[in-house]
């Protein structure tokens, strides 16, 4: 299996622009997670999907952030408009059934907002 | 409020020098405690899950233990390839849809 696939691996954008991060979970996994990692705040769970349905989005920092999972093999995290403080590494992870199961992380997308 | 604290922030050891990393937690009923390893520029990689006090799990040079207030990751006779950041995370019964990560311990093993 290819593991969790994320794209792009690096994104540099200017403040105010829309940013879309993409994730393909491991085939057969029913749960998908988006995380953000920064030096100051560490690794934070943003949103958790189960069977394509958002279960908990309380970690989404602001209305500028939105996430979708239109089918079992694809999810997006969108930031509109982006701000410099959104600069971070964004990870997608998937697990077989739930948040309690082993999570497999993707390689991450390093986002820089100028 | 649920909290996870890891110590030390950084640890430098000589190859073969055993030590332990600490993860202290405050949660309203522990559902599970997880250990992950993260190499620079990569996503975290799962190591262990512990569910109840007294439980222990081992993998090669690593052993994880759990009490009611903390978990230890013991590393025995480490090698340079064990150098990484080790992350601890908890899932609480009170907020079953959340997982909280500690800030990690950056481990460096000198040959």
CSV table of N, CA, C and O in Angstrom, one decimal, chain B:
chain,number,residue,atom,x,y,z
B,1,UNK,N,-9.4,20.6,32.6
B,1,UNK,CA,-8.9,20.6,31.2
B,1,UNK,C,-7.9,19.4,31.0
B,1,UNK,O,-7.0,19.3,31.8
B,2,UNK,N,-8.1,18.7,30.0
B,2,UNK,CA,-7.2,17.6,29.7
B,2,UNK,C,-5.8,18.1,29.2
B,2,UNK,O,-5.8,19.1,28.5
B,3,UNK,N,-4.8,17.5,29.8
B,3,UNK,CA,-3.4,18.0,29.5
B,3,UNK,C,-2.5,16.8,29.4
B,3,UNK,O,-2.6,15.8,30.0
B,4,UNK,N,-1.5,17.0,28.5
B,4,UNK,CA,-0.4,16.1,28.3
B,4,UNK,C,0.9,16.8,28.4
B,4,UNK,O,1.1,17.8,27.6
B,5,UNK,N,1.8,16.4,29.3
B,5,UNK,CA,3.1,17.1,29.4
B,5,UNK,C,4.3,16.1,29.2
B,5,UNK,O,4.3,15.0,29.9
B,6,UNK,N,5.2,16.4,28.4
B,6,UNK,CA,6.3,15.4,28.2
B,6,UNK,C,7.6,16.1,28.7
B,6,UNK,O,7.8,17.3,28.5
B,7,UNK,N,8.5,15.2,29.2
B,7,UNK,CA,9.8,15.7,29.7
B,7,UNK,C,10.8,14.6,29.5
B,7,UNK,O,10.4,13.4,29.5
B,8,UNK,N,12.1,14.9,29.3
B,8,UNK,CA,12.5,16.3,29.1
B,8,UNK,C,12.2,16.8,27.7
B,8,UNK,O,11.7,16.0,26.9
B,9,UNK,N,12.4,18.0,27.4
B,9,UNK,CA,12.1,18.5,26.0
B,9,UNK,C,13.1,17.9,25.1
B,9,UNK,O,12.8,17.6,23.9
B,10,UNK,N,14.4,17.8,25.5
B,10,UNK,CA,15.4,17.2,24.7
B,10,UNK,C,16.3,16.4,25.5
B,10,UNK,O,16.5,16.6,26.7
B,11,UNK,N,16.9,15.3,24.9
B,11,UNK,CA,17.8,14.4,25.7
B,11,UNK,C,18.8,13.9,24.7
B,11,UNK,O,18.5,13.4,23.6
B,12,UNK,N,20.1,14.1,25.2
B,12,UNK,CA,21.2,13.6,24.4
B,12,UNK,C,21.9,12.4,25.1
B,12,UNK,O,22.2,12.6,26.3
B,13,UNK,N,22.0,11.3,24.5
B,13,UNK,CA,22.6,10.1,25.1
B,13,UNK,C,23.8,9.6,24.3
B,13,UNK,O,23.8,9.8,23.0
B,14,UNK,N,24.6,8.9,24.9
B,14,UNK,CA,25.7,8.2,24.2
B,14,UNK,C,25.1,6.9,23.7
B,14,UNK,O,24.2,6.3,24.4
B,15,UNK,N,25.5,6.4,22.6
B,15,UNK,CA,25.1,5.0,22.1
B,15,UNK,C,25.3,4.0,23.3
B,15,UNK,O,26.4,3.9,23.9
B,16,UNK,N,24.2,3.2,23.5
B,16,UNK,CA,24.3,2.2,24.6
B,16,UNK,C,23.9,2.7,26.0
B,16,UNK,O,23.7,1.9,26.9
B,17,UNK,N,23.6,4.0,26.1
B,17,UNK,CA,23.3,4.6,27.4
B,17,UNK,C,21.7,4.6,27.6
B,17,UNK,O,21.0,5.4,26.9
B,18,UNK,N,21.2,3.7,28.4
B,18,UNK,CA,19.8,3.6,28.6
B,18,UNK,C,19.2,4.8,29.3
B,18,UNK,O,19.8,5.4,30.2
B,19,UNK,N,17.9,5.1,29.0
B,19,UNK,CA,17.2,6.2,29.7
B,19,UNK,C,15.7,6.0,29.5
B,19,UNK,O,15.2,5.1,28.9
B,20,UNK,N,15.0,7.0,30.1
B,20,UNK,CA,13.5,7.0,30.0
B,20,UNK,C,13.0,8.3,29.7
B,20,UNK,O,13.5,9.4,30.1
B,21,UNK,N,11.9,8.4,28.9
B,21,UNK,CA,11.2,9.6,28.6
B,21,UNK,C,9.8,9.5,29.3
B,21,UNK,O,9.2,8.5,29.5
B,22,UNK,N,9.4,10.7,29.8
B,22,UNK,CA,8.2,10.7,30.6
B,22,UNK,C,7.0,11.4,29.9
B,22,UNK,O,7.2,12.4,29.2
B,23,UNK,N,5.8,10.9,30.1
B,23,UNK,CA,4.6,11.6,29.6
B,23,UNK,C,3.6,11.6,30.8
B,23,UNK,O,3.1,10.6,31.2
B,24,UNK,N,3.4,12.8,31.3
B,24,UNK,CA,2.4,13.0,32.4
B,24,UNK,C,1.1,13.4,31.8
B,24,UNK,O,1.1,14.3,30.9
B,25,UNK,N,0.0,12.9,32.3
B,25,UNK,CA,-1.3,13.3,31.7
B,25,UNK,C,-2.3,13.6,32.8
B,25,UNK,O,-2.3,13.0,33.9
B,26,UNK,N,-3.2,14.5,32.5
B,26,UNK,CA,-4.4,14.8,33.3
B,26,UNK,C,-5.6,14.8,32.4
B,26,UNK,O,-5.8,15.7,31.6
B,27,UNK,N,-6.4,13.7,32.6
B,27,UNK,CA,-7.6,13.6,31.8
B,27,UNK,C,-8.7,13.0,32.6
B,27,UNK,O,-8.5,12.4,33.7
B,28,UNK,N,-9.9,13.3,32.1
B,28,UNK,CA,-11.1,12.8,32.8
B,28,UNK,C,-11.4,11.3,32.4
B,28,UNK,O,-12.3,11.1,31.5
B,29,UNK,N,-10.6,10.4,32.9
B,29,UNK,CA,-10.8,9.0,32.5
B,29,UNK,C,-10.0,8.7,31.2
B,29,UNK,O,-10.3,9.3,30.2
B,30,UNK,N,-9.0,7.9,31.3
B,30,UNK,CA,-8.2,7.6,30.2
B,30,UNK,C,-8.8,6.5,29.3
B,30,UNK,O,-9.1,5.4,29.8
B,31,UNK,N,-8.9,6.8,28.0
B,31,UNK,CA,-9.4,5.8,27.1
B,31,UNK,C,-8.2,5.0,26.4
B,31,UNK,O,-8.3,3.9,26.2
B,32,UNK,N,-7.1,5.8,26.2
B,32,UNK,CA,-6.0,5.2,25.6
B,32,UNK,C,-4.8,6.2,25.6
B,32,UNK,O,-5.0,7.4,25.5
B,33,UNK,N,-3.6,5.7,25.7
B,33,UNK,CA,-2.4,6.5,25.6
B,33,UNK,C,-1.5,6.0,24.5
B,33,UNK,O,-1.3,4.7,24.4
B,34,UNK,N,-1.1,6.8,23.6
B,34,UNK,CA,-0.4,6.4,22.4
B,34,UNK,C,1.0,7.0,22.4
B,34,UNK,O,1.3,8.2,22.8
B,35,UNK,N,2.0,6.2,21.9
B,35,UNK,CA,3.4,6.7,21.6
B,35,UNK,C,3.6,6.7,20.1
B,35,UNK,O,3.3,5.7,19.5
B,36,UNK,N,4.2,7.8,19.7
B,36,UNK,CA,4.6,7.9,18.3
B,36,UNK,C,6.0,8.4,18.2
B,36,UNK,O,6.5,9.1,19.0
B,37,UNK,N,6.7,8.0,17.1
B,37,UNK,CA,8.0,8.5,16.8
B,37,UNK,C,7.9,9.4,15.5
B,37,UNK,O,7.2,9.0,14.6
B,38,UNK,N,8.6,10.5,15.5
B,38,UNK,CA,8.6,11.4,14.4
B,38,UNK,C,10.0,11.7,14.0
B,38,UNK,O,10.8,12.3,14.8
B,39,UNK,N,10.4,11.4,12.7
B,39,UNK,CA,11.7,11.8,12.2
B,39,UNK,C,11.5,13.1,11.5
B,39,UNK,O,10.4,13.5,11.0
B,40,UNK,N,12.6,13.9,11.4
B,40,UNK,CA,12.6,15.2,10.8
B,40,UNK,C,12.0,15.1,9.4
B,40,UNK,O,12.4,14.3,8.6
B,41,UNK,N,11.0,16.0,9.1
B,41,UNK,CA,10.4,16.1,7.8
B,41,UNK,C,9.5,15.0,7.4
B,41,UNK,O,9.0,14.9,6.3
B,42,UNK,N,9.1,14.2,8.4
B,42,UNK,CA,8.1,13.1,8.2
B,42,UNK,C,6.9,13.2,9.2
B,42,UNK,O,7.0,13.9,10.2
B,43,UNK,N,5.9,12.4,8.8
B,43,UNK,CA,4.8,12.3,9.7
B,43,UNK,C,5.1,11.4,10.9
B,43,UNK,O,6.0,10.5,10.8
B,44,UNK,N,4.4,11.5,12.0
B,44,UNK,CA,4.5,10.6,13.1
B,44,UNK,C,4.3,9.1,12.7
B,44,UNK,O,3.4,8.9,11.9
B,45,UNK,N,5.0,8.2,13.4
B,45,UNK,CA,4.9,6.8,13.1
B,45,UNK,C,4.5,6.1,14.4
B,45,UNK,O,5.1,6.3,15.4
B,46,UNK,N,3.4,5.3,14.4
B,46,UNK,CA,2.9,4.7,15.6
B,46,UNK,C,3.9,3.7,16.2
B,46,UNK,O,4.5,2.9,15.5
B,47,UNK,N,3.9,3.8,17.5
B,47,UNK,CA,4.7,2.8,18.3
B,47,UNK,C,3.9,1.9,19.1
B,47,UNK,O,3.9,0.7,19.0
B,48,UNK,N,3.1,2.5,20.1
B,48,UNK,CA,2.4,1.7,21.1
B,48,UNK,C,1.0,2.3,21.4
B,48,UNK,O,0.9,3.6,21.3
B,49,UNK,N,0.1,1.5,21.9
B,49,UNK,CA,-1.1,2.0,22.5
B,49,UNK,C,-1.2,1.2,23.9
B,49,UNK,O,-1.0,0.0,24.0
B,50,UNK,N,-1.5,2.0,25.0
B,50,UNK,CA,-1.6,1.5,26.3
B,50,UNK,C,-3.0,1.9,26.8
B,50,UNK,O,-3.4,3.0,26.5
B,51,UNK,N,-3.7,1.0,27.5
B,51,UNK,CA,-5.1,1.2,27.9
B,51,UNK,C,-5.3,1.3,29.4
B,51,UNK,O,-6.2,2.1,29.8
B,52,UNK,N,-4.5,0.6,30.2
B,52,UNK,CA,-4.8,0.6,31.6
B,52,UNK,C,-3.5,0.5,32.4
B,52,UNK,O,-2.5,0.0,31.9
B,53,UNK,N,-3.6,1.1,33.6
B,53,UNK,CA,-2.4,1.1,34.5
B,53,UNK,C,-1.9,-0.3,34.7
B,53,UNK,O,-2.6,-1.2,34.9
B,54,UNK,N,-0.5,-0.3,34.6
B,54,UNK,CA,0.1,-1.6,34.8
B,54,UNK,C,0.5,-2.3,33.5
B,54,UNK,O,1.3,-3.2,33.4
B,55,UNK,N,-0.1,-1.8,32.4
B,55,UNK,CA,0.2,-2.4,31.1
B,55,UNK,C,1.6,-2.0,30.6
B,55,UNK,O,2.0,-0.9,30.9
B,56,UNK,N,2.2,-2.9,29.9
B,56,UNK,CA,3.5,-2.7,29.3
B,56,UNK,C,3.5,-3.3,27.9
B,56,UNK,O,2.9,-4.3,27.7
B,57,UNK,N,4.3,-2.6,27.0
B,57,UNK,CA,4.5,-3.1,25.7
B,57,UNK,C,5.9,-2.9,25.2
B,57,UNK,O,6.5,-1.9,25.6
B,58,UNK,N,6.4,-3.8,24.5
B,58,UNK,CA,7.8,-3.7,24.0
B,58,UNK,C,7.9,-3.9,22.5
B,58,UNK,O,7.1,-4.6,21.9
B,59,UNK,N,9.0,-3.2,22.0
B,59,UNK,CA,9.3,-3.3,20.6
B,59,UNK,C,10.8,-3.0,20.4
B,59,UNK,O,11.2,-1.9,20.7
B,60,UNK,N,11.5,-4.0,20.1
B,60,UNK,CA,13.0,-3.9,20.0
B,60,UNK,C,13.6,-3.3,21.2
B,60,UNK,O,13.5,-3.8,22.3
B,61,UNK,N,14.2,-2.1,21.1
B,61,UNK,CA,14.9,-1.5,22.3
B,61,UNK,C,13.9,-0.6,23.1
B,61,UNK,O,14.4,0.0,24.1
B,62,UNK,N,12.7,-0.5,22.8
B,62,UNK,CA,11.7,0.3,23.4
B,62,UNK,C,10.7,-0.4,24.3
B,62,UNK,O,10.3,-1.5,23.8
B,63,UNK,N,10.4,0.1,25.4
B,63,UNK,CA,9.4,-0.5,26.3
B,63,UNK,C,8.5,0.7,26.8
B,63,UNK,O,9.1,1.6,27.4
B,64,UNK,N,7.2,0.6,26.7
B,64,UNK,CA,6.3,1.6,27.2
B,64,UNK,C,5.6,1.0,28.4
B,64,UNK,O,5.1,-0.1,28.4
B,65,UNK,N,5.4,1.9,29.4
B,65,UNK,CA,4.7,1.5,30.6
B,65,UNK,C,3.7,2.6,31.0
B,65,UNK,O,3.8,3.7,30.6
B,66,UNK,N,2.7,2.2,31.8
B,66,UNK,CA,1.6,3.1,32.1
B,66,UNK,C,1.2,3.0,33.5
B,66,UNK,O,1.0,1.9,34.1
B,67,UNK,N,1.1,4.2,34.2
B,67,UNK,CA,0.5,4.2,35.5
B,67,UNK,C,-0.8,5.1,35.4
B,67,UNK,O,-1.1,5.6,34.3
B,68,UNK,N,-1.4,5.4,36.6
B,68,UNK,CA,-2.6,6.2,36.5
B,68,UNK,C,-2.4,7.7,36.2
B,68,UNK,O,-3.3,8.5,35.9
B,69,UNK,N,-1.1,8.1,36.3
B,69,UNK,CA,-0.8,9.5,36.1
B,69,UNK,C,0.2,9.8,35.0
B,69,UNK,O,0.4,10.9,34.5
B,70,UNK,N,1.0,8.7,34.6
B,70,UNK,CA,2.0,9.0,33.6
B,70,UNK,C,2.4,7.7,32.9
B,70,UNK,O,2.0,6.6,33.3
B,71,UNK,N,3.1,7.9,31.8
B,71,UNK,CA,3.7,6.8,31.0
B,71,UNK,C,5.1,7.1,30.8
B,71,UNK,O,5.6,8.2,30.7
B,72,UNK,N,5.9,6.0,30.8
B,72,UNK,CA,7.3,6.1,30.5
B,72,UNK,C,7.6,5.3,29.2
B,72,UNK,O,7.1,4.2,29.0
B,73,UNK,N,8.6,5.9,28.4
B,73,UNK,CA,9.1,5.2,27.3
B,73,UNK,C,10.6,4.9,27.6
B,73,UNK,O,11.4,5.8,27.7
B,74,UNK,N,10.8,3.6,27.9
B,74,UNK,CA,12.2,3.2,28.3
B,74,UNK,C,12.9,2.8,27.0
B,74,UNK,O,12.4,2.0,26.2
B,75,UNK,N,14.2,3.3,26.9
B,75,UNK,CA,15.0,2.9,25.7
B,75,UNK,C,16.2,2.3,26.3
B,75,UNK,O,17.0,2.9,27.0
B,76,UNK,N,16.5,1.1,25.8
B,76,UNK,CA,17.6,0.3,26.3
B,76,UNK,C,18.7,0.1,25.3
B,76,UNK,O,18.4,-0.2,24.1
B,77,UNK,N,19.9,0.5,25.7
B,77,UNK,CA,21.0,0.4,24.8
B,77,UNK,C,20.7,1.0,23.4
B,77,UNK,O,20.8,0.3,22.4
B,78,UNK,N,20.4,2.3,23.4
B,78,UNK,CA,20.0,2.9,22.2
B,78,UNK,C,21.1,3.0,21.1
B,78,UNK,O,22.3,3.1,21.5
B,79,UNK,N,20.6,3.1,19.9
B,79,UNK,CA,21.6,3.2,18.7
B,79,UNK,C,21.3,4.6,18.1
B,79,UNK,O,20.2,5.2,18.2
B,80,UNK,N,22.2,5.1,17.3
B,80,UNK,CA,22.0,6.4,16.6
B,80,UNK,C,20.7,6.5,15.8
B,80,UNK,O,20.1,7.5,15.8
B,81,UNK,N,20.3,5.3,15.3
B,81,UNK,CA,19.0,5.3,14.5
B,81,UNK,C,17.8,5.5,15.3
B,81,UNK,O,16.7,5.7,14.8
B,82,UNK,N,17.9,5.5,16.6
B,82,UNK,CA,16.8,5.7,17.5
B,82,UNK,C,16.6,7.2,17.7
B,82,UNK,O,15.6,7.7,18.4
B,83,UNK,N,17.5,8.0,17.2
B,83,UNK,CA,17.3,9.5,17.3
B,83,UNK,C,16.1,9.9,16.5
B,83,UNK,O,15.9,9.6,15.4
B,84,UNK,N,15.2,10.7,17.3
B,84,UNK,CA,13.9,11.1,16.7
B,84,UNK,C,13.2,11.9,17.8
B,84,UNK,O,13.7,12.0,18.9
B,85,UNK,N,12.1,12.5,17.4
B,85,UNK,CA,11.2,13.1,18.4
B,85,UNK,C,10.1,12.1,18.8
B,85,UNK,O,9.5,11.5,17.9
B,86,UNK,N,9.9,11.9,20.1
B,86,UNK,CA,8.9,10.9,20.5
B,86,UNK,C,7.8,11.7,21.1
B,86,UNK,O,7.9,12.5,22.0
B,87,UNK,N,6.6,11.4,20.6
B,87,UNK,CA,5.4,12.0,20.9
B,87,UNK,C,4.4,11.1,21.7
B,87,UNK,O,4.3,9.9,21.4
B,88,UNK,N,3.8,11.7,22.7
B,88,UNK,CA,2.8,11.0,23.5
B,88,UNK,C,1.5,11.6,23.3
B,88,UNK,O,1.4,12.9,23.1
B,89,UNK,N,0.4,10.8,23.2
B,89,UNK,CA,-0.9,11.4,23.0
B,89,UNK,C,-1.9,10.6,23.8
B,89,UNK,O,-1.7,9.4,24.1
B,90,UNK,N,-3.0,11.3,24.2
B,90,UNK,CA,-4.0,10.6,25.0
B,90,UNK,C,-5.4,10.9,24.4
B,90,UNK,O,-5.7,11.9,23.8
B,91,UNK,N,-6.3,9.9,24.7
B,91,UNK,CA,-7.7,10.0,24.3
B,91,UNK,C,-8.4,9.8,25.6
B,91,UNK,O,-8.2,8.8,26.4
B,92,UNK,N,-9.3,10.8,26.0
B,92,UNK,CA,-10.0,10.8,27.2
B,92,UNK,C,-11.4,10.2,27.0
B,92,UNK,O,-12.0,10.4,25.9
B,93,UNK,N,-12.0,9.6,28.0
B,93,UNK,CA,-13.3,9.1,27.9
B,93,UNK,C,-14.3,10.2,27.8
B,93,UNK,O,-15.4,10.1,27.2
B,94,UNK,N,-14.0,11.4,28.4
B,94,UNK,CA,-14.9,12.5,28.4
B,94,UNK,C,-15.0,13.2,27.1
B,94,UNK,O,-16.0,13.9,26.8
B,95,UNK,N,-14.0,13.0,26.2
B,95,UNK,CA,-14.1,13.6,24.9
B,95,UNK,C,-13.5,12.6,23.9
B,95,UNK,O,-12.4,12.7,23.4
B,96,UNK,N,-14.3,11.6,23.7
B,96,UNK,CA,-13.9,10.4,22.9
B,96,UNK,C,-13.5,10.7,21.5
B,96,UNK,O,-12.9,9.9,20.8
B,97,UNK,N,-13.9,11.9,20.9
B,97,UNK,CA,-13.6,12.2,19.6
B,97,UNK,C,-12.4,13.1,19.5
B,97,UNK,O,-12.1,13.7,18.4
B,98,UNK,N,-11.7,13.3,20.6
B,98,UNK,CA,-10.5,14.1,20.6
B,98,UNK,C,-9.2,13.3,21.0
B,98,UNK,O,-9.3,12.3,21.7
B,99,UNK,N,-8.1,13.8,20.5
B,99,UNK,CA,-6.8,13.2,20.9
B,99,UNK,C,-5.9,14.4,21.1
B,99,UNK,O,-5.8,15.3,20.3
B,100,UNK,N,-5.2,14.3,22.2
B,100,UNK,CA,-4.3,15.4,22.6
B,100,UNK,C,-2.9,15.0,22.6
B,100,UNK,O,-2.6,14.0,23.3
B,101,UNK,N,-2.0,15.7,21.9
B,101,UNK,CA,-0.6,15.3,21.8
B,101,UNK,C,0.2,16.2,22.8
B,101,UNK,O,-0.1,17.4,23.0
B,102,UNK,N,1.2,15.6,23.3
B,102,UNK,CA,2.2,16.3,24.1
B,102,UNK,C,3.2,17.0,23.1
B,102,UNK,O,3.1,16.8,21.9
B,103,UNK,N,4.1,17.8,23.6
B,103,UNK,CA,5.0,18.6,22.8
B,103,UNK,C,6.2,17.8,22.3
B,103,UNK,O,7.0,18.2,21.5
B,104,UNK,N,6.4,16.6,22.9
B,104,UNK,CA,7.4,15.7,22.4
B,104,UNK,C,8.7,15.8,23.2
B,104,UNK,O,9.0,16.8,23.8
B,105,UNK,N,9.5,14.8,23.0
B,105,UNK,CA,10.9,14.8,23.5
B,105,UNK,C,11.8,14.5,22.4
B,105,UNK,O,11.7,13.5,21.7
B,106,UNK,N,12.8,15.4,22.2
B,106,UNK,CA,13.7,15.3,21.0
B,106,UNK,C,14.9,14.5,21.5
B,106,UNK,O,15.7,14.9,22.4
B,107,UNK,N,15.1,13.2,21.0
B,107,UNK,CA,16.1,12.3,21.5
B,107,UNK,C,17.2,12.2,20.5
B,107,UNK,O,17.0,12.0,19.3
B,108,UNK,N,18.4,12.4,21.0
B,108,UNK,CA,19.6,12.4,20.1
B,108,UNK,C,20.6,11.4,20.7
B,108,UNK,O,21.0,11.5,21.8
B,109,UNK,N,21.0,10.4,19.9
B,109,UNK,CA,22.0,9.4,20.3
B,109,UNK,C,23.3,9.6,19.6
B,109,UNK,O,23.3,9.5,18.3
B,110,UNK,N,24.3,9.8,20.3
B,110,UNK,CA,25.7,10.0,19.7
B,110,UNK,C,26.4,8.7,19.6
B,110,UNK,O,26.4,7.8,20.5
B,111,UNK,N,27.0,8.4,18.4
B,111,UNK,CA,27.7,7.2,18.2
B,111,UNK,C,29.0,7.1,19.1
B,111,UNK,O,29.5,8.1,19.5
